[in-house]
PDB file of C-alpha atoms in Angstrom:
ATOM      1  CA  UNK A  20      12.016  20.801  16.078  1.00 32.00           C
ATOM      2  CA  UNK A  21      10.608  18.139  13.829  1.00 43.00           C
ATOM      3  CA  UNK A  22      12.227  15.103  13.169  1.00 45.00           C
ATOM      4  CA  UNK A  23      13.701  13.969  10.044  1.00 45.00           C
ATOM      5  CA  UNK A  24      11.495  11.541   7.532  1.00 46.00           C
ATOM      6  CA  UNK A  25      13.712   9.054   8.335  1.00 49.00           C
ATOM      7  CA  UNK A  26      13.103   8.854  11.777  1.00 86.00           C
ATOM      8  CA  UNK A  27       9.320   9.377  11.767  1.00 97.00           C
ATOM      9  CA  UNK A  28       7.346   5.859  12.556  1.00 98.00           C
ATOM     10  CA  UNK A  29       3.891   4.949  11.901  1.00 98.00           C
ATOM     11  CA  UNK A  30       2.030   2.066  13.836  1.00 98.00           C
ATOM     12  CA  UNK A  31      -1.623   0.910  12.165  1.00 99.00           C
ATOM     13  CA  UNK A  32      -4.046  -1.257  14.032  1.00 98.00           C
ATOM     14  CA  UNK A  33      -6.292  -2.827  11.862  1.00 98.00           C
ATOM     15  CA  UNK A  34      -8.671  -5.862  11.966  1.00 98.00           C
ATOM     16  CA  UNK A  35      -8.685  -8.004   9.092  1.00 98.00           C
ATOM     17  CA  UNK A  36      -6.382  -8.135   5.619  1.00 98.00           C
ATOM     18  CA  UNK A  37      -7.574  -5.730   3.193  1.00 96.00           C
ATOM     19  CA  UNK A  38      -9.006  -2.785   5.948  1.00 97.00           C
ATOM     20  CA  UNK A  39      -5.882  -1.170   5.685  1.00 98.00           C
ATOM     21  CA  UNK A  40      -5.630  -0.994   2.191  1.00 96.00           C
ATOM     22  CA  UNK A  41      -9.242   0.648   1.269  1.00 93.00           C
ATOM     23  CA  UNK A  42      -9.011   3.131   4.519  1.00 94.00           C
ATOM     24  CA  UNK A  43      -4.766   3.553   4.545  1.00 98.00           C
ATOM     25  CA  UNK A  44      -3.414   2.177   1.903  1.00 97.00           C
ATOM     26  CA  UNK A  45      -2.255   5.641   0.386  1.00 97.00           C
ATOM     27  CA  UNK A  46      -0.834   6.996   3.778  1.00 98.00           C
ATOM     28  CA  UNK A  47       0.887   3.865   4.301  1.00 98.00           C
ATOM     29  CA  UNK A  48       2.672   3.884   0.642  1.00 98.00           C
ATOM     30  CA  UNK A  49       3.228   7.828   0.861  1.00 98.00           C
ATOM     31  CA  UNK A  50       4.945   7.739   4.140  1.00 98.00           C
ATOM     32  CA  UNK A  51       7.032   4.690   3.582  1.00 98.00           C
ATOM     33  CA  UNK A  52       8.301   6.128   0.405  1.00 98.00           C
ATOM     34  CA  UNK A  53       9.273   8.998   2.029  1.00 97.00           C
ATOM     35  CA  UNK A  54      11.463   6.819   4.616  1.00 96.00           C
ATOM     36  CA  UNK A  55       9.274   6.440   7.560  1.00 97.00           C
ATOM     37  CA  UNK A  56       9.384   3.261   9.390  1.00 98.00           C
ATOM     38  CA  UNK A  57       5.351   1.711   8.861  1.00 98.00           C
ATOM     39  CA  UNK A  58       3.923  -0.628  10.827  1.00 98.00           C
ATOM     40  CA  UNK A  59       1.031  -2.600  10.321  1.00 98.00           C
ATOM     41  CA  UNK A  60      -0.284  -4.376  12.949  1.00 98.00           C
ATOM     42  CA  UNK A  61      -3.877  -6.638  11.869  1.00 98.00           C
ATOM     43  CA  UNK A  62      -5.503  -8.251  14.461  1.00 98.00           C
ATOM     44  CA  UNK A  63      -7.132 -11.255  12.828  1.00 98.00           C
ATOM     45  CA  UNK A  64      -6.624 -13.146   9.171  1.00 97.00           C
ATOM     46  CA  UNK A  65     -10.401 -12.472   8.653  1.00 96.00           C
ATOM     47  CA  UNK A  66     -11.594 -15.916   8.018  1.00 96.00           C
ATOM     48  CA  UNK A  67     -15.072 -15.052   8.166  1.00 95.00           C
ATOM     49  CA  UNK A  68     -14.843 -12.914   5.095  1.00 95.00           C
ATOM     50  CA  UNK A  69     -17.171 -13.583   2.174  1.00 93.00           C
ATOM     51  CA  UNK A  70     -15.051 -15.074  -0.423  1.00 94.00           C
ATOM     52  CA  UNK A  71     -15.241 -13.340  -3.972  1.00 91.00           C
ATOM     53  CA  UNK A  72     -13.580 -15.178  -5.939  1.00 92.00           C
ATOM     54  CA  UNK A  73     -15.733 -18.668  -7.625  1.00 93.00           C
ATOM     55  CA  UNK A  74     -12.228 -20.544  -7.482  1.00 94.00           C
ATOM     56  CA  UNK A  75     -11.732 -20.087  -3.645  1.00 94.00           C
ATOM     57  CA  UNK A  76     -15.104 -20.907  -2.662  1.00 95.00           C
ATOM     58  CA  UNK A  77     -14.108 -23.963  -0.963  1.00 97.00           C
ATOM     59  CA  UNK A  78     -12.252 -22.011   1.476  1.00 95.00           C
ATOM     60  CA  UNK A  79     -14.934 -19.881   3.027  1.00 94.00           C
ATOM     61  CA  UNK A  80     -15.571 -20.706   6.804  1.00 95.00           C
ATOM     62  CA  UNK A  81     -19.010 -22.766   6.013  1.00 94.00           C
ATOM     63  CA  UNK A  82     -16.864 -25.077   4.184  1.00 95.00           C
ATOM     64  CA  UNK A  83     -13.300 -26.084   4.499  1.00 96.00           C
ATOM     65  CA  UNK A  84     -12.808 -22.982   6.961  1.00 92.00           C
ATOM     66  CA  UNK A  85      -9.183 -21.849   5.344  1.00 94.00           C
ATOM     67  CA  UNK A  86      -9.344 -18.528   4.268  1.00 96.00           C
ATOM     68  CA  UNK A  87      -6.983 -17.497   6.387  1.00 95.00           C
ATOM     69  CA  UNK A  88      -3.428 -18.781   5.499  1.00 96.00           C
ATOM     70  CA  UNK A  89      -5.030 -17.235   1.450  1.00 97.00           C
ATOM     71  CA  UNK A  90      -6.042 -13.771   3.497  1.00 97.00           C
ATOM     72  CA  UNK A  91      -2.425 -13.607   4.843  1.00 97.00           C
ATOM     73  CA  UNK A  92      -0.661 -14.888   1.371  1.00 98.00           C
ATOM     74  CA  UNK A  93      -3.167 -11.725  -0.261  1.00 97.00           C
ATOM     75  CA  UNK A  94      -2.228  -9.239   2.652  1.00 98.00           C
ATOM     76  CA  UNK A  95       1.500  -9.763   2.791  1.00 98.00           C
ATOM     77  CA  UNK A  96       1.504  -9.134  -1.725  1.00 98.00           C
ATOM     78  CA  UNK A  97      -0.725  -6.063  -0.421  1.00 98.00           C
ATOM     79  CA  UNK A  98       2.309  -4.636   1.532  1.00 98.00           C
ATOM     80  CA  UNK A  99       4.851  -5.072  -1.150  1.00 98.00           C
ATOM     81  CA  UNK A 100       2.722  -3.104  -3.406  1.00 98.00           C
ATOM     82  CA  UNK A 101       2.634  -0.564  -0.676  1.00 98.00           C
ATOM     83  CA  UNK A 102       6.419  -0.629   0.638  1.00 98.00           C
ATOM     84  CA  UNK A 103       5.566  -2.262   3.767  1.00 98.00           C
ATOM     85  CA  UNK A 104       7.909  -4.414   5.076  1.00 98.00           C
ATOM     86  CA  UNK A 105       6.880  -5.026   8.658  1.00 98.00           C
ATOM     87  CA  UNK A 106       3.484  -6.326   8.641  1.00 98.00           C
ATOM     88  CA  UNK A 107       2.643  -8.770  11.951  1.00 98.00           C
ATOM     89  CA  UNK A 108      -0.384 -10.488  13.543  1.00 98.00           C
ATOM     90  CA  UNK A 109      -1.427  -9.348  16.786  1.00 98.00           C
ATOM     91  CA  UNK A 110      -0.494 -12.534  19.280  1.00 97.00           C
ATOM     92  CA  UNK A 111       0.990 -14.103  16.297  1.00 94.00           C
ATOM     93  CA  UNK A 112      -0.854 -16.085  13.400  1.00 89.00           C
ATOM     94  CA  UNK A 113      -4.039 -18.112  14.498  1.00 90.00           C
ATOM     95  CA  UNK A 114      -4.058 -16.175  17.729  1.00 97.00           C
ATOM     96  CA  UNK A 115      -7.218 -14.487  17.631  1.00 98.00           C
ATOM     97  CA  UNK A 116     -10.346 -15.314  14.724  1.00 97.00           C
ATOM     98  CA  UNK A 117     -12.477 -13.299  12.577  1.00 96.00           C
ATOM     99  CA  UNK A 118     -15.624 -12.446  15.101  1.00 97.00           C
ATOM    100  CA  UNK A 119     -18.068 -11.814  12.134  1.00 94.00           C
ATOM    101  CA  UNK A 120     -20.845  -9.637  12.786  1.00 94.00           C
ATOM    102  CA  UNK A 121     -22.907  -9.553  15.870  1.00 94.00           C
ATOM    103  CA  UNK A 122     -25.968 -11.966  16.029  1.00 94.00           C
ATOM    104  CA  UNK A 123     -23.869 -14.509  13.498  1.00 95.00           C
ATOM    105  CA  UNK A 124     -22.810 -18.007  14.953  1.00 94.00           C
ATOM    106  CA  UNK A 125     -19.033 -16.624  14.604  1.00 94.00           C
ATOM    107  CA  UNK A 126     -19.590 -14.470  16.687  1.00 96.00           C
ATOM    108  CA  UNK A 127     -20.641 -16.402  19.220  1.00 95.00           C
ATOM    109  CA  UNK A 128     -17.246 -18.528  19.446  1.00 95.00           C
ATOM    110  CA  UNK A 129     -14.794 -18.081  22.275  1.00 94.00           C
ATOM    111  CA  UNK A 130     -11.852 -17.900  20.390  1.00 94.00           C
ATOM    112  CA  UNK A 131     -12.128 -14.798  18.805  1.00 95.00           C
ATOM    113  CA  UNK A 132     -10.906 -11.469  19.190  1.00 97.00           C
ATOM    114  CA  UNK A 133     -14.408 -10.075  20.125  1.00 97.00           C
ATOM    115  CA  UNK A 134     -14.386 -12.333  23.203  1.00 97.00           C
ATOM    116  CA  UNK A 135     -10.867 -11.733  23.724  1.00 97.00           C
ATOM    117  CA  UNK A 136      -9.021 -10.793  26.955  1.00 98.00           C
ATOM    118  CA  UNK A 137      -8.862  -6.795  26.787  1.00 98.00           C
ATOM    119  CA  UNK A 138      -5.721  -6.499  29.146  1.00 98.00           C
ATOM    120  CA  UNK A 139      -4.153  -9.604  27.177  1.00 98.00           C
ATOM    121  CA  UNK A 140      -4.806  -7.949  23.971  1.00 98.00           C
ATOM    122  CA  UNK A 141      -3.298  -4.546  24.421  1.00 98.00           C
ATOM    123  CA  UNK A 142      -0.280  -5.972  26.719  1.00 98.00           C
ATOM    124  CA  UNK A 143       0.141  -7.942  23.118  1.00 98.00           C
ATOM    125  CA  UNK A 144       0.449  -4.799  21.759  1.00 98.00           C
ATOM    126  CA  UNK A 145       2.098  -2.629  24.155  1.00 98.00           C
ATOM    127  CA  UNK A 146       5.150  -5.333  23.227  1.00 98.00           C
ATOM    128  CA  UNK A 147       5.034  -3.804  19.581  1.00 98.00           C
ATOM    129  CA  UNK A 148       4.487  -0.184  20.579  1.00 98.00           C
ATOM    130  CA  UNK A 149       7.390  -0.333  22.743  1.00 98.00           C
ATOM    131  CA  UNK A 150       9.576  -1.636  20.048  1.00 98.00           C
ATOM    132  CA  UNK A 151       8.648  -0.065  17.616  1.00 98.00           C
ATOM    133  CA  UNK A 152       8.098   3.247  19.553  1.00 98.00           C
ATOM    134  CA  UNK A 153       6.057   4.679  17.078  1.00 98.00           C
ATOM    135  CA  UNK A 154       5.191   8.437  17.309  1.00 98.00           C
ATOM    136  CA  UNK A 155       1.957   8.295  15.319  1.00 98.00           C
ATOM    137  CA  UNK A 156      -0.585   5.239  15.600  1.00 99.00           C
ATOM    138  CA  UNK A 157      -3.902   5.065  13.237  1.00 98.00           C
ATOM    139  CA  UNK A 158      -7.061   2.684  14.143  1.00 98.00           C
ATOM    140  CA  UNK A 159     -10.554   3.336  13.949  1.00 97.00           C
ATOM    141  CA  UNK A 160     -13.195   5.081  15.613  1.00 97.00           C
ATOM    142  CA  UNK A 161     -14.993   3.923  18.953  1.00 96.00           C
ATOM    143  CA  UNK A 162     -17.927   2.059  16.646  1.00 94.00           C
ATOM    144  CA  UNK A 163     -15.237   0.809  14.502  1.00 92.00           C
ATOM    145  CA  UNK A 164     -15.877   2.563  11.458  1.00 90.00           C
ATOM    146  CA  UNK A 165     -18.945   0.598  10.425  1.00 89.00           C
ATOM    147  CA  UNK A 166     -20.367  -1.190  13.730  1.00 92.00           C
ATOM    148  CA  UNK A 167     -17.739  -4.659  12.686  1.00 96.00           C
ATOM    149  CA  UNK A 168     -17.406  -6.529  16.451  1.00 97.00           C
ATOM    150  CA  UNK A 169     -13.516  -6.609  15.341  1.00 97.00           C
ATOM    151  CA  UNK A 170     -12.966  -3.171  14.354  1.00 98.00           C
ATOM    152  CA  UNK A 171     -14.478  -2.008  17.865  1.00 98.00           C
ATOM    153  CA  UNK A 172     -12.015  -4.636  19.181  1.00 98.00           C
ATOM    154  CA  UNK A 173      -9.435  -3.546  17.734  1.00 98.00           C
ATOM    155  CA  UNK A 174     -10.267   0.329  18.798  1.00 98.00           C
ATOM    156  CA  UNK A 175     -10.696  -0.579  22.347  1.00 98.00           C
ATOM    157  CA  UNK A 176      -7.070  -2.857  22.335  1.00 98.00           C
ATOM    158  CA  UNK A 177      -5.339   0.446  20.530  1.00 98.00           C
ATOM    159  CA  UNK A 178      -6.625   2.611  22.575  1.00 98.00           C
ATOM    160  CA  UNK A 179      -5.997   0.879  26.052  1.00 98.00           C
ATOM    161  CA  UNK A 180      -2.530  -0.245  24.911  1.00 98.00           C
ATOM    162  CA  UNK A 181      -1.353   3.697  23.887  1.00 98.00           C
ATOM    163  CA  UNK A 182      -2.173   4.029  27.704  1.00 98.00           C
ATOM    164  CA  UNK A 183      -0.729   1.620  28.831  1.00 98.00           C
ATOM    165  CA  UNK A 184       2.946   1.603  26.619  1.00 98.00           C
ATOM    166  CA  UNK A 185       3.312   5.427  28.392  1.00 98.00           C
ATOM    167  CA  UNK A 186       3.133   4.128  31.835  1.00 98.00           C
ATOM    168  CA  UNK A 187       6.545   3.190  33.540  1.00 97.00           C
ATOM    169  CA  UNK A 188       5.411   0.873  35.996  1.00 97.00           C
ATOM    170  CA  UNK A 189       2.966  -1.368  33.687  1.00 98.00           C
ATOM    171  CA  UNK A 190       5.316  -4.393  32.808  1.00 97.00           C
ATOM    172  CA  UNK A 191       8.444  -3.174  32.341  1.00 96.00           C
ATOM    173  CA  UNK A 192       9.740  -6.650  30.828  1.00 97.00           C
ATOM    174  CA  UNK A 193       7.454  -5.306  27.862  1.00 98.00           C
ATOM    175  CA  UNK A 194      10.148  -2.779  27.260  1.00 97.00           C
ATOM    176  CA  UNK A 195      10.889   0.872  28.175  1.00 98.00           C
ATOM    177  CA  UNK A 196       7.755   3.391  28.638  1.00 98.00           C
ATOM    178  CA  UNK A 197       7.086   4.786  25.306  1.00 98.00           C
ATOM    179  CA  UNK A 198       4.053   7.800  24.729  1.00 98.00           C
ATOM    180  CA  UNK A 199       2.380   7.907  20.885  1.00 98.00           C
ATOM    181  CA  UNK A 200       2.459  11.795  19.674  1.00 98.00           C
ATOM    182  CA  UNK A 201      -0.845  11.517  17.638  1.00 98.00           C
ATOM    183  CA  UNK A 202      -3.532   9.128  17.428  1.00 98.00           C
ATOM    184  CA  UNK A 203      -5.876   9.373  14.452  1.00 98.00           C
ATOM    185  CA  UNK A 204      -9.051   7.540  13.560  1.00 98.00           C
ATOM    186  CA  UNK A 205      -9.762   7.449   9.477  1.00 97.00           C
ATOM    187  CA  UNK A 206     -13.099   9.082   8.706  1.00 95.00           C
ATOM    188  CA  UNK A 207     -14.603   9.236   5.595  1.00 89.00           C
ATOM    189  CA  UNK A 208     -16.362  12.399   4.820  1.00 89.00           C
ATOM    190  CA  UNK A 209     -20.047  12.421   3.699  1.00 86.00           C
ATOM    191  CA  UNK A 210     -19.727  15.271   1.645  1.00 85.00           C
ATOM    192  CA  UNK A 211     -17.057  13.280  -0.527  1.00 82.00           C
ATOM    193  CA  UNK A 212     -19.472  10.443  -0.961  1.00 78.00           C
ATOM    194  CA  UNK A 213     -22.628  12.949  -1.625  1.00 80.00           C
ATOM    195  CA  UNK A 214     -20.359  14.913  -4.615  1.00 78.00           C
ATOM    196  CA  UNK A 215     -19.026  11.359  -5.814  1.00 75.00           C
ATOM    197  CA  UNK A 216     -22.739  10.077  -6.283  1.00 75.00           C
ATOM    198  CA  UNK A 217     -23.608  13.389  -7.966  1.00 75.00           C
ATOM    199  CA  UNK A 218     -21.172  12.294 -10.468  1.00 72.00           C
ATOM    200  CA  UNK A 219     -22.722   8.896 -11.535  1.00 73.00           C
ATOM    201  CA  UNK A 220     -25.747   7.732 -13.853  1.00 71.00           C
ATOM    202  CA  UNK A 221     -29.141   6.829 -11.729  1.00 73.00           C
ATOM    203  CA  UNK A 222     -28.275   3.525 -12.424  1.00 70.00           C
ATOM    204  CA  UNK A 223     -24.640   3.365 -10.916  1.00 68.00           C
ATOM    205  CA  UNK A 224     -25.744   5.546  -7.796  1.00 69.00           C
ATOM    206  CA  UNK A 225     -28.618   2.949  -7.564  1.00 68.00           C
ATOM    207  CA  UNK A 226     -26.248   0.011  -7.011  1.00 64.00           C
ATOM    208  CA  UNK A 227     -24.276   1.651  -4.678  1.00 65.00           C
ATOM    209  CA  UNK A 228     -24.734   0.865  -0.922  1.00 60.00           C
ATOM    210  CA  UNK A 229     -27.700  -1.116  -1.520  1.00 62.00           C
ATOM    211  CA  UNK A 230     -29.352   2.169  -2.657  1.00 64.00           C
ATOM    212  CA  UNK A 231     -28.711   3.620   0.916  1.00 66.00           C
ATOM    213  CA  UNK A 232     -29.272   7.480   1.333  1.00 72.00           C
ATOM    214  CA  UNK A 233     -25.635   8.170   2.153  1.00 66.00           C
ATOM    215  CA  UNK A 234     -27.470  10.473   4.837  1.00 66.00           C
ATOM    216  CA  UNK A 235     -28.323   7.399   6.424  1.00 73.00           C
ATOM    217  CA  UNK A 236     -25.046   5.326   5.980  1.00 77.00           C
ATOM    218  CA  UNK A 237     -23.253   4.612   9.483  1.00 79.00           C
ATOM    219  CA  UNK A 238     -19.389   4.792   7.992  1.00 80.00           C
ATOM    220  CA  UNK A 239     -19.847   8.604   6.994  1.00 86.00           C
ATOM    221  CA  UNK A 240     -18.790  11.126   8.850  1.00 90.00           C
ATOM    222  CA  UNK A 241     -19.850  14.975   9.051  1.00 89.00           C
ATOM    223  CA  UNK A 242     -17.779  17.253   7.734  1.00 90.00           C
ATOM    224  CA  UNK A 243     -16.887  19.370  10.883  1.00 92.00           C
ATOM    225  CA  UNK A 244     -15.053  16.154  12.589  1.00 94.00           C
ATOM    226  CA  UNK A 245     -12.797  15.252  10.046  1.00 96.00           C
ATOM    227  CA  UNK A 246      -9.315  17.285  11.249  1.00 98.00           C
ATOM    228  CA  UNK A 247      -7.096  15.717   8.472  1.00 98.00           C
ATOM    229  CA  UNK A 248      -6.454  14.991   5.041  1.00 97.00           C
ATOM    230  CA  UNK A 249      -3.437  13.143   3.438  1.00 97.00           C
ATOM    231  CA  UNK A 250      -3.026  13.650  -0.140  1.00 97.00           C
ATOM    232  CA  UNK A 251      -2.053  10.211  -1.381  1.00 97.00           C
ATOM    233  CA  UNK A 252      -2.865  10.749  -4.590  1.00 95.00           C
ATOM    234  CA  UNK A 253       0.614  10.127  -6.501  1.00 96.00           C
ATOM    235  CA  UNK A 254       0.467   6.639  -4.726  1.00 96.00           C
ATOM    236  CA  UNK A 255      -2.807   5.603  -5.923  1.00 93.00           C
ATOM    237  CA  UNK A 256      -1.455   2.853  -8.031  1.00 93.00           C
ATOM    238  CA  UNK A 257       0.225   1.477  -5.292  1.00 96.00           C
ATOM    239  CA  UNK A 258      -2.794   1.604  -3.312  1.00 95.00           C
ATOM    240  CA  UNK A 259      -4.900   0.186  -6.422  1.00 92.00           C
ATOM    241  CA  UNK A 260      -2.273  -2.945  -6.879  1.00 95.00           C
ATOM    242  CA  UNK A 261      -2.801  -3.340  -3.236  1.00 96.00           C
ATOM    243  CA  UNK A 262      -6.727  -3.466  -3.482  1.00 93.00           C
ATOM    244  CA  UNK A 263      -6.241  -6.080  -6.364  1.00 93.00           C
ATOM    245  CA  UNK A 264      -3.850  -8.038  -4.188  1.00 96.00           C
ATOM    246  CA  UNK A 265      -6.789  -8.520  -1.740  1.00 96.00           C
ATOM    247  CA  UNK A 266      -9.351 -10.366  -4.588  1.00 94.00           C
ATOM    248  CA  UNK A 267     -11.273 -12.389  -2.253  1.00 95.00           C
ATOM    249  CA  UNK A 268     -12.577  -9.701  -0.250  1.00 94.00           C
ATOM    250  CA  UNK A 269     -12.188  -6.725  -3.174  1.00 89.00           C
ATOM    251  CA  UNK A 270     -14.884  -6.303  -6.020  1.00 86.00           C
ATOM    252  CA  UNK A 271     -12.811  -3.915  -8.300  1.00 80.00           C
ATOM    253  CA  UNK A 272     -16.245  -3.713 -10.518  1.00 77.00           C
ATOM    254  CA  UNK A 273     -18.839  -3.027  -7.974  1.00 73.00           C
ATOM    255  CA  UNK A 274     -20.433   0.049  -7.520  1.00 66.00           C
ATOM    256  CA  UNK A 275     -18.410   1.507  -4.794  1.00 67.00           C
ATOM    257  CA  UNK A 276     -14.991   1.120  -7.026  1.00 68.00           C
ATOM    258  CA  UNK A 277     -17.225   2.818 -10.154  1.00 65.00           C
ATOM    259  CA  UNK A 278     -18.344   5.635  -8.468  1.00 64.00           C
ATOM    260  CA  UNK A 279     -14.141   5.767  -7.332  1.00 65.00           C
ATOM    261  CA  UNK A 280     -13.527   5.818 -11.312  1.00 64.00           C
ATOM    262  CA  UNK A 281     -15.996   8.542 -12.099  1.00 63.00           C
ATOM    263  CA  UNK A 282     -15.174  10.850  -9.259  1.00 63.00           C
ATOM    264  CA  UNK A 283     -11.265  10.654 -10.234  1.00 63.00           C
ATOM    265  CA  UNK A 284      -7.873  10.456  -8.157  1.00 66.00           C
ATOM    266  CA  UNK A 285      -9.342  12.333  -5.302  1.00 69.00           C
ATOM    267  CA  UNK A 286     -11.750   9.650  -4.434  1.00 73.00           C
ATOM    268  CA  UNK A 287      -9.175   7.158  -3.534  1.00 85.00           C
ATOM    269  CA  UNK A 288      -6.141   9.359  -3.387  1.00 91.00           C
ATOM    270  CA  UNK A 289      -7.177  11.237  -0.376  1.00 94.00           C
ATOM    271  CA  UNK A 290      -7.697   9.654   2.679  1.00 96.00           C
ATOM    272  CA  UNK A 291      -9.606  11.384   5.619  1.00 96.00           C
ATOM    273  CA  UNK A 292      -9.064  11.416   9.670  1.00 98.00           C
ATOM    274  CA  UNK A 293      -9.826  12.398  13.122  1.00 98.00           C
ATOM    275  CA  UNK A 294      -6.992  12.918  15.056  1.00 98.00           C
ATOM    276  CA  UNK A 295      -7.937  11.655  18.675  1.00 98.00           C
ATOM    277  CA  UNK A 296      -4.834  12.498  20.589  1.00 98.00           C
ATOM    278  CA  UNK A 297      -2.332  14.818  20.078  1.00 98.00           C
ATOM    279  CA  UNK A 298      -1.738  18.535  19.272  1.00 97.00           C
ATOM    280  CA  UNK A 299      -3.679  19.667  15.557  1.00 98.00           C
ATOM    281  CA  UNK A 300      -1.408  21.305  13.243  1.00 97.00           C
ATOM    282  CA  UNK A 301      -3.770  22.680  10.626  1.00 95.00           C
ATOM    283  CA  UNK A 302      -2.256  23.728   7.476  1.00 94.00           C
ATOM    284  CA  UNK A 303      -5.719  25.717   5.780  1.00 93.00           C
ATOM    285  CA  UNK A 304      -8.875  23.709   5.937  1.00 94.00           C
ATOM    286  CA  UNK A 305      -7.035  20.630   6.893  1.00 96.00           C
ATOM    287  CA  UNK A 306      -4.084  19.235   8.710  1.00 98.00           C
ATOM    288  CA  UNK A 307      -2.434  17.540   5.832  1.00 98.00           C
ATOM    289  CA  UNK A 308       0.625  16.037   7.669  1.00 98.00           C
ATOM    290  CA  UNK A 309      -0.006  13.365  10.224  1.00 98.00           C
ATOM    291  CA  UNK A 310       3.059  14.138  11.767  1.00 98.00           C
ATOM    292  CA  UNK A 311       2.807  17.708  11.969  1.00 97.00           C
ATOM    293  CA  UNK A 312       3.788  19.658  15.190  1.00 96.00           C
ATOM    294  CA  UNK A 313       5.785  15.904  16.661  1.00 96.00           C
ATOM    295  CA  UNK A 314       8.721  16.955  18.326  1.00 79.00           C
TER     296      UNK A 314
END
């Protein structure tokens, strides 16, 4: 028997502000409207971010190095455009930094979540899953989506902590034993990106991805491992208001959001995932339902 919306919960793992909105956001807004309990759980305030916007310059990490109190003041208008009203920091603000990308002198510092503890990480967060005893959690992939040191992070502290929150005997001062249902990973499809670009003028598809062959770009996915798709696509406004809320880190002109206008709702509307543990409940082509089949 499946449980009333109401009692459904949703945890999400991500890594910095903003990656839940452009990979989530719809799920996130659809669910919560529907009266599931969403969490969002982001593991750093992504200070290392390149700043977009010519009046916040000054905060960008080669200079005064205080982007992140502005990434949390963006991510927490983000949520209320989605409905979210439990957003946290893994470890708490400040805990763990933006690791930038590997080979970078951020990455090299001690204090961020690429160098952090593993065990300390997920016990962090088998805290929240125990609380919150969600029955569906979403992070990414094992290379993170893209290859991003924080997004691998924050796949490896999901993971371990799921594991871990199911166990009685690991630290039961964290709370009673809890097992997630379902597990997804988002996954963006490469056939949705190929049929996009097919929509756009030379010039457009030129600008987009650097003029990458999306054959050759490392966030696609193949078809045949995608197990789910979410139409979001009546909460695409909240999920647009959401990207704009994010306007350091969010070009809403560059290619990637003008090949989103000339493809249409579906671009943006649907969002994409590989469920990773748990029972698939296809419904056609897709599972459309994350919590399908969750007793």
């Amino acid at each position: 028997m499946t449980e009333s919306p109401a009692a459904r919960r949703l945890l999400l793992v991500h890594a910095h502000p903003d990656d839940e909105t452009l990979t989530t956001g719809a799920t996130m807004a659809a669910y919560a409207a529907d009266g599931a309990a969403v969490t969002l759980v982001t593991c750093t305030l992504g200070e290392e971010g390149e700043v977009l916007l010519a009046d916040k310059a000054h905060l960008a990490a080669h200079a005064e190095d205080s982007l992140g109190p502005h990434r949390a003041e963006e991510l927490a208008e983000a949520m209320a455009a989605l409905g979210i009203t439990d957003h946290r920091r893994l470890g708490g603000d400040g805990c763990y930094r933006d690791s930038g990308m590997i080979g970078t002198p951020a990455n090299d510092r001690q204090d961020n979540f690429w160098h952090a503890d593993l065990l300390t990480a997920a016990t962090q967060l088998v805290a929240i899953i125990r609380e919150v005893r969600p029955h569906v959690l979403i992070t990414y992939d094992d290379f993170g989506g893209y290859g991003h040191p924080d997004h691998i992070q924050a796949h490896r502290v999901a993971m371990y902590a799921t594991s871990l929150a199911a166990v009685p005997s690991f630290r039961s001062d964290l709370g009673a034993a809890w097992a997630v249902s379902k597990v997804y990973w988002p996954a963006l499809p490469r056939r949705v990106i190929v049929e996009a670009m097919a929509a756009m003028t030379p010039e457009q598809r030129d600008g987009l991805f650097g003029g990458m062959d999306p054959a050759e770009a490392p966030f696609l996915v193949d078809d045949d491992v995608v197990t789910t798709r979410f139409d979001g696509r009546a909460f695409l406004d909240h999920k647009i208001a959401a990207m704009r809320a994010h306007a350091s880190q969010i070009d809403m002109e560059s290619p990637f959001f003008a090949m989103s206008a000339v493809a249409g709702p579906e671009a943006l509307g649907y969002e994409y995932y590989r469920l990773a543990l748990g029972t698939l409940v296809p419904d056609g082509e897709y599972e459309t339902d994350l919590f399908a089949g969750v007793a």
